[in-house]
PDB file of C-alpha atoms in Angstrom:
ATOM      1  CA  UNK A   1      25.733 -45.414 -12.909  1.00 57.00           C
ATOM      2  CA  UNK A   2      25.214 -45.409  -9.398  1.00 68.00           C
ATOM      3  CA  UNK A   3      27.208 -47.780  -6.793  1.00 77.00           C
ATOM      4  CA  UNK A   4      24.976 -48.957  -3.982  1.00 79.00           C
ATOM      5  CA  UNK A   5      26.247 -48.965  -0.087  1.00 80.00           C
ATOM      6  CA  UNK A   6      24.110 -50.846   2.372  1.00 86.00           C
ATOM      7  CA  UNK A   7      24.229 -48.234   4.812  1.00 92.00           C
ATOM      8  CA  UNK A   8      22.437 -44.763   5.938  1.00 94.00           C
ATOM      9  CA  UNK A   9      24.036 -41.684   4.948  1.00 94.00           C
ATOM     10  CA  UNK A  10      23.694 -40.673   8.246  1.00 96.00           C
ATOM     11  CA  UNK A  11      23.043 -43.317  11.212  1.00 96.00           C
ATOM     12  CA  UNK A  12      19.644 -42.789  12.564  1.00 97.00           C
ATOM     13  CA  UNK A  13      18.517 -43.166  15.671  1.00 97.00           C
ATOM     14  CA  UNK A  14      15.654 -43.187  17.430  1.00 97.00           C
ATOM     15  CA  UNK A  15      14.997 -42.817  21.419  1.00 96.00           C
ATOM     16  CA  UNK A  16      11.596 -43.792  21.697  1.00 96.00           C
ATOM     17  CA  UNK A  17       8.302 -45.418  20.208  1.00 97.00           C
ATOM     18  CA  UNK A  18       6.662 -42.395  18.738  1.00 98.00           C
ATOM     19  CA  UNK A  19       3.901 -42.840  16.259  1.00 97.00           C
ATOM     20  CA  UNK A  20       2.589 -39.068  16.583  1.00 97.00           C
ATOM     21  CA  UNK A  21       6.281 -37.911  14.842  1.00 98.00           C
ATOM     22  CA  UNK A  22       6.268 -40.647  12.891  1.00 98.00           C
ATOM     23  CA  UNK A  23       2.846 -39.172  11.666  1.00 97.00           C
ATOM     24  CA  UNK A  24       4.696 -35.848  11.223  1.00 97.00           C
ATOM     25  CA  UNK A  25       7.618 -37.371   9.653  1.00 98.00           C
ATOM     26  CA  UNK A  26       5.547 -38.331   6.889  1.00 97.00           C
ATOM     27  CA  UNK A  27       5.496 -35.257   5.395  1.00 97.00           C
ATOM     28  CA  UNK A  28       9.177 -35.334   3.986  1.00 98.00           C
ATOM     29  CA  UNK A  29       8.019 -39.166   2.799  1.00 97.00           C
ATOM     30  CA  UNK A  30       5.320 -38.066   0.304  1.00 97.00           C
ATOM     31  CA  UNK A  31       4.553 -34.638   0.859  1.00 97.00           C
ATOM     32  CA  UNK A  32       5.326 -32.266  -1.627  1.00 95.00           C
ATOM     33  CA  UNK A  33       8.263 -31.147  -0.458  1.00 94.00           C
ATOM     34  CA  UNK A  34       9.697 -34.004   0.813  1.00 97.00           C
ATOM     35  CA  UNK A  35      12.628 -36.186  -0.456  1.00 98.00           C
ATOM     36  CA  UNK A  36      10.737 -38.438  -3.326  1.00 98.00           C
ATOM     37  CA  UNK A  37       9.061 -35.088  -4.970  1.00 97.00           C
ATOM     38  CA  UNK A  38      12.504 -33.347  -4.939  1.00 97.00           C
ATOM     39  CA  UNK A  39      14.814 -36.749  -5.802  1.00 97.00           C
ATOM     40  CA  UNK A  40      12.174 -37.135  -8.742  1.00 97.00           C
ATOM     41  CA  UNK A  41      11.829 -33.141  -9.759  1.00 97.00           C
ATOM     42  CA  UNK A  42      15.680 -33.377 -10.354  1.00 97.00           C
ATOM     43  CA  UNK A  43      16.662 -36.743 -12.258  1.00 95.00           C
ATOM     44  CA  UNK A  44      13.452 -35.658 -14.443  1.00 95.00           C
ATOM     45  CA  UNK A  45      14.811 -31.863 -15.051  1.00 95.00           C
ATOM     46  CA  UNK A  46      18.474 -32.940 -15.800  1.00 93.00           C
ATOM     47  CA  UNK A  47      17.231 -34.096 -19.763  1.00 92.00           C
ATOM     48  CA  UNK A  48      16.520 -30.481 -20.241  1.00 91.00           C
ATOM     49  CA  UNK A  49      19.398 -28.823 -18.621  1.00 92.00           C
ATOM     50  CA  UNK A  50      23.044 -27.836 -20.008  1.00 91.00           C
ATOM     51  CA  UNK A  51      25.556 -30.365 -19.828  1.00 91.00           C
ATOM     52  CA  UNK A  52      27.561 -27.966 -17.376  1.00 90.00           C
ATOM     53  CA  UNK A  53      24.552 -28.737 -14.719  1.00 93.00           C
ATOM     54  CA  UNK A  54      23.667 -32.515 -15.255  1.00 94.00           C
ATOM     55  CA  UNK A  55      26.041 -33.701 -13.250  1.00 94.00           C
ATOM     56  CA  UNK A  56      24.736 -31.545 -10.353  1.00 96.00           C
ATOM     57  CA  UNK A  57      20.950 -32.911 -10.294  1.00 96.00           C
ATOM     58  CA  UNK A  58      22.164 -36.036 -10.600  1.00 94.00           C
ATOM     59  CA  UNK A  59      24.516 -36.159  -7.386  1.00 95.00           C
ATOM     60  CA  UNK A  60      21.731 -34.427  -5.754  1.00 97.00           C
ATOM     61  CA  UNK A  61      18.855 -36.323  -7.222  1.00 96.00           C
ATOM     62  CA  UNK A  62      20.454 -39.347  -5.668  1.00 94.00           C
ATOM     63  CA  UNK A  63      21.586 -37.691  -2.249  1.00 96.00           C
ATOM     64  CA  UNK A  64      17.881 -36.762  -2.260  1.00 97.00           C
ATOM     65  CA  UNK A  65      16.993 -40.659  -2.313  1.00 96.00           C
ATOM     66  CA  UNK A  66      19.623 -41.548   0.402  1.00 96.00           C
ATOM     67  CA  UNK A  67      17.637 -39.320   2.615  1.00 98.00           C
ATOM     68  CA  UNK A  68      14.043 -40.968   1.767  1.00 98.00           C
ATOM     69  CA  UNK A  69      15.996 -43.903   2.943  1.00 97.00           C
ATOM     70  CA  UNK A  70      16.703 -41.996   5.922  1.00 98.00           C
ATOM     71  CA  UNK A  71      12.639 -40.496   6.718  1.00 98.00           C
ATOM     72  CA  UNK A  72      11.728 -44.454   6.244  1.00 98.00           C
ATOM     73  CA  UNK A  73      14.000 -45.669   8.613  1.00 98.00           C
ATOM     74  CA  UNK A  74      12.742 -42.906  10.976  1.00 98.00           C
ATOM     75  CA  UNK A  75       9.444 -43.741  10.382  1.00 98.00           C
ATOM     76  CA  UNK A  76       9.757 -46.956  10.962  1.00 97.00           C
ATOM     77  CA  UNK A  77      12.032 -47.302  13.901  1.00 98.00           C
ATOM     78  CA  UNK A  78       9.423 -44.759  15.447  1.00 98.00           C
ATOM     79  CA  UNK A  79       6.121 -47.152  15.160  1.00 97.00           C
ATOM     80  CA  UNK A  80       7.687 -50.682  14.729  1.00 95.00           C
ATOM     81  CA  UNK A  81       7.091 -51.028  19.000  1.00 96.00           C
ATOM     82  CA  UNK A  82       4.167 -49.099  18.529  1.00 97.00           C
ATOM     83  CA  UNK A  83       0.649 -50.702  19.706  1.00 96.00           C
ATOM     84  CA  UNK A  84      -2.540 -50.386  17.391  1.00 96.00           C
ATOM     85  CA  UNK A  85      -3.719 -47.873  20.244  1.00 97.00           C
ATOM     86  CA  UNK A  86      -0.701 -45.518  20.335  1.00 97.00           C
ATOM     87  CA  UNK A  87      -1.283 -45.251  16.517  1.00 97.00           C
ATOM     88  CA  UNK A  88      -4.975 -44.605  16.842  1.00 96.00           C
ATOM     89  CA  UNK A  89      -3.868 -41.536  19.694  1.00 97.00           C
ATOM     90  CA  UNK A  90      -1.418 -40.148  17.205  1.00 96.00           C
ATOM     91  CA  UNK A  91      -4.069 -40.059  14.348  1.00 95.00           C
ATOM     92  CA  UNK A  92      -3.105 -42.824  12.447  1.00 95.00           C
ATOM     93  CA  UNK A  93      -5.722 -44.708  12.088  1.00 95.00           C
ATOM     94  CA  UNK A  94      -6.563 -44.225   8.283  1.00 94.00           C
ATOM     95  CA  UNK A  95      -3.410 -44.493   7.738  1.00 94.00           C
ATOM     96  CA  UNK A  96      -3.106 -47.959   9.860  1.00 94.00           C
ATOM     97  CA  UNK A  97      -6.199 -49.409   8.141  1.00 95.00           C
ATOM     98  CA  UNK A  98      -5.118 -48.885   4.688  1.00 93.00           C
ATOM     99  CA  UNK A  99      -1.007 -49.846   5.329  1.00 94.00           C
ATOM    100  CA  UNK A 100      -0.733 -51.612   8.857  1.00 92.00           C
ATOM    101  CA  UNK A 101       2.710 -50.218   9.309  1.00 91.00           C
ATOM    102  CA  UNK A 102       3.841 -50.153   5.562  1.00 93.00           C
ATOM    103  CA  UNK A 103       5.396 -46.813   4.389  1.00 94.00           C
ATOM    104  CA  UNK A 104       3.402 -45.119   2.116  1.00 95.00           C
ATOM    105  CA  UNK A 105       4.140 -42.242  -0.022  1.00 96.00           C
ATOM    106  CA  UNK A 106       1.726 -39.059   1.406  1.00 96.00           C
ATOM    107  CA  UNK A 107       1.849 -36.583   3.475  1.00 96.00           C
ATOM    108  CA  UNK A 108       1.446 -35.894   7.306  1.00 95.00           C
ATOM    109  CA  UNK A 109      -1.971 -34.749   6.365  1.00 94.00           C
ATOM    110  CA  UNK A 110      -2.647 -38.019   4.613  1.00 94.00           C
ATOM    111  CA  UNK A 111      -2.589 -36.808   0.492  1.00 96.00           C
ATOM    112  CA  UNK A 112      -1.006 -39.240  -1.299  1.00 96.00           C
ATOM    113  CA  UNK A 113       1.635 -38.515  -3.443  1.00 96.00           C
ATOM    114  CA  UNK A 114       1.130 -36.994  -6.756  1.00 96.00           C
ATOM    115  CA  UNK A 115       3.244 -36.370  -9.904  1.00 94.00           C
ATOM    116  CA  UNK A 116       1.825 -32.349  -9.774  1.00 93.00           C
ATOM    117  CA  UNK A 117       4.929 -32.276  -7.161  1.00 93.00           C
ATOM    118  CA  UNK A 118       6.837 -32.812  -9.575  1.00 91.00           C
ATOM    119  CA  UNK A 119       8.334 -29.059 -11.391  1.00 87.00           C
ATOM    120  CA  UNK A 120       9.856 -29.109 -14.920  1.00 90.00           C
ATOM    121  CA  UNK A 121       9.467 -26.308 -16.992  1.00 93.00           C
ATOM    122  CA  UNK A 122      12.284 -26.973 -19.773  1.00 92.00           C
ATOM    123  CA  UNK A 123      14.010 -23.314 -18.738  1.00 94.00           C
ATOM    124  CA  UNK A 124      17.167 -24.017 -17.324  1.00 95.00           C
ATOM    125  CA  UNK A 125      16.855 -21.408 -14.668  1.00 94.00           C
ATOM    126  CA  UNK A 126      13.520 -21.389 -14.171  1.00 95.00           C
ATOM    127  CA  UNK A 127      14.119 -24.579 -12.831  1.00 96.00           C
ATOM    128  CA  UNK A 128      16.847 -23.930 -10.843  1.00 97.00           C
ATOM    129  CA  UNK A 129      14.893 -20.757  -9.321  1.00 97.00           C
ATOM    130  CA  UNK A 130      12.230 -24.161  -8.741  1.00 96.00           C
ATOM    131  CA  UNK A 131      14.981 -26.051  -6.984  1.00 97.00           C
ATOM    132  CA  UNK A 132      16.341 -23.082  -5.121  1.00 98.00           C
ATOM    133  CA  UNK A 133      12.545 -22.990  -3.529  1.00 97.00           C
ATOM    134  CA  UNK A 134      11.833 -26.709  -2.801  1.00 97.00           C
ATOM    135  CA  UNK A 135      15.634 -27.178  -0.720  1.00 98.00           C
ATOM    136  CA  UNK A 136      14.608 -23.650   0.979  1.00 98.00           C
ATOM    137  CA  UNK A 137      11.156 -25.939   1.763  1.00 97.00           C
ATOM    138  CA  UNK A 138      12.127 -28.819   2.747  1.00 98.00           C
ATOM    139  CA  UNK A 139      14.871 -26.989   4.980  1.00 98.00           C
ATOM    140  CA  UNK A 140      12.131 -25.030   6.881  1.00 98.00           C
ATOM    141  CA  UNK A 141       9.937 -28.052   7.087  1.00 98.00           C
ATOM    142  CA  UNK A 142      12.986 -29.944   9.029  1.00 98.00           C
ATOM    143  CA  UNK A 143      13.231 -27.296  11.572  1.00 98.00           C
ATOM    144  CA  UNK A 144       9.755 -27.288  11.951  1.00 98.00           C
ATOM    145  CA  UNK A 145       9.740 -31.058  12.604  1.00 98.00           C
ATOM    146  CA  UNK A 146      12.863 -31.046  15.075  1.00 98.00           C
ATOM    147  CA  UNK A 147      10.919 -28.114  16.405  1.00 98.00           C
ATOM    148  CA  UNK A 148       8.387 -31.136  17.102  1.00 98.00           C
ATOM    149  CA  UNK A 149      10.358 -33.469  19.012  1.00 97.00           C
ATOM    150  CA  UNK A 150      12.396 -33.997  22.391  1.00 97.00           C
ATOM    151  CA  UNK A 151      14.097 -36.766  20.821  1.00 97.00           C
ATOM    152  CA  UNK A 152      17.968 -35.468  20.963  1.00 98.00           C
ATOM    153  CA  UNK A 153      18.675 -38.796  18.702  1.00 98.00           C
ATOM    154  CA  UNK A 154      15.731 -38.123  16.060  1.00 98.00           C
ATOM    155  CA  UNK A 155      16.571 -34.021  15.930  1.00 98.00           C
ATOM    156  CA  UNK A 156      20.446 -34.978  15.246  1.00 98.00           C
ATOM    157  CA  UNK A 157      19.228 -36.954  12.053  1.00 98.00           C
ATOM    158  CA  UNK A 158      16.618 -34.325  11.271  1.00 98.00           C
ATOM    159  CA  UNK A 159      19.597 -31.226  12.068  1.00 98.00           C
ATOM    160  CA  UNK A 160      21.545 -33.230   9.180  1.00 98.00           C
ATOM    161  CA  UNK A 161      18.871 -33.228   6.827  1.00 98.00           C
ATOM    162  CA  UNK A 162      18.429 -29.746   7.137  1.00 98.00           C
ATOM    163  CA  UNK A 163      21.927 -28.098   6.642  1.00 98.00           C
ATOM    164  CA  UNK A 164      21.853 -31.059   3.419  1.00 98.00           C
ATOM    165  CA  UNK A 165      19.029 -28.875   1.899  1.00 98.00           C
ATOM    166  CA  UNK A 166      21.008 -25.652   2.552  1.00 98.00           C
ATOM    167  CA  UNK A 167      24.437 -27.036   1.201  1.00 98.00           C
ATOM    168  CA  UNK A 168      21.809 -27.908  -2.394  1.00 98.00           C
ATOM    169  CA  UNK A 169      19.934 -24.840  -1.737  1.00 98.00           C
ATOM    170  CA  UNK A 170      23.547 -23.197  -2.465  1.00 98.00           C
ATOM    171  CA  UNK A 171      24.740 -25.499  -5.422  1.00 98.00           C
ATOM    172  CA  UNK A 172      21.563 -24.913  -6.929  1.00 98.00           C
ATOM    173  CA  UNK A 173      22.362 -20.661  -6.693  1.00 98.00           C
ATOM    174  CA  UNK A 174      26.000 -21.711  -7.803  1.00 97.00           C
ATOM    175  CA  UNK A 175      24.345 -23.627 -10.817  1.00 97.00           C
ATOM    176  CA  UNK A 176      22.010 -20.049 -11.984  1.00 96.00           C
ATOM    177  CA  UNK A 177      25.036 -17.801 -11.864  1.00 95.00           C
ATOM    178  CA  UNK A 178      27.201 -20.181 -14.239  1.00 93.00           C
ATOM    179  CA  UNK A 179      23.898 -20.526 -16.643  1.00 92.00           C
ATOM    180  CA  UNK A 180      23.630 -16.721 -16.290  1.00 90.00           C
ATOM    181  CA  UNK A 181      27.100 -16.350 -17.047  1.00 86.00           C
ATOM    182  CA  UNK A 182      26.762 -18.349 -20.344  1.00 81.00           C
ATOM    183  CA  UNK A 183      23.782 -16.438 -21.859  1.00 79.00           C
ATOM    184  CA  UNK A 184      26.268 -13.303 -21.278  1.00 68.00           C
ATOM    185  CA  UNK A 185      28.734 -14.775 -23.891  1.00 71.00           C
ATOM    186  CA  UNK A 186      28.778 -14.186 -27.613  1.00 64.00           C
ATOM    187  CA  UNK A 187      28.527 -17.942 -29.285  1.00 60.00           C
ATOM    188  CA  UNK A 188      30.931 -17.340 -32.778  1.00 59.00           C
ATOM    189  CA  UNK A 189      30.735 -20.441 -35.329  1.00 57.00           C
TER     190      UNK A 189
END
């Protein structure tokens, strides 16, 4: 059961109208390593996982949702000012003519979403070693992206996005050593 707070995680704030980030911004939206594929990958894997680690994809699954939360308010705090000609000179256009300003689940490239993003293999740590990966990702992709801006108020969000994915990044590793621990030990009936 989850409880609900009508707030951000993190307060995000935004300096400027900028439609060519929000393009960019995208990405962690609907792209395959963004927040929906990973929130999804892990509430989907935690049927097949010990009991020991259930607990862990969920809390993350759902911090991973919080932060989608977080890329759509970025997104659309960056184009809500924005006029149907800044949009065209960031490259939105397709992506205006199909949504207007509607957030849509692809990427910055403009692939929607697909459930391909989504990794389950039924091995316990081959899943894990999956998760490991797609924080490791997404943590990359945010530097990249506050590697992208001048916006001191949209890189603070972005800088707490990205030490997020590290602190899962190392509760996922935490996860594989207690599985790996476990096949270690005798099971007597």
């Amino acid at each position: 059961m989850w409880v609900y707070e009508k707030k951000l995680q993190y307060p995000v704030r935004v300096s400027k109208c900028d439609p060519r980030m929000a393009k960019l911004l995208i990405e962690q939206y609907g792209g395959a390593d963004g927040e929906l594929a990973a929130a999804l990958r892990y509430m989907n894997q935690r049927y097949t996982i010990p009991d020991k680690i259930i607990g862990l994809l969920t809390d993350i699954s759902t911090e991973e949702f919080a932060h989608l939360e977080m890329i759509a308010t970025m997104v659309y705090k960056l184009t809500k000012d924005a006029t149907v000609e800044q949009l065209k000179e960031a490259g939105m256009a397709p992506y205006y003519v199909n949504h207007d300003r509607a957030l849509f689940y692809e990427n910055a490239g403009g692939v929607p979403f697909t459930a391909t993003y989504i990794q389950a293999k039924g091995d316990p740590i081959a899943d894990l070693y999956e998760d490991i990966a797609a924080e490791e990702k997404a943590r990359a992709t945010y530097q990249w992206l506050i590697d992208m801006t001048d916006d001191v108020d949209i890189q603070d969000g972005l800088k707490f996005l990205r030490e997020r994915e590290v602190v899962h990044s190392l509760r996922f590793r935490e996860a594989v050593e207690i599985l790996k621990d476990e096949q270690g030990k005798k099971t007597v009936f």
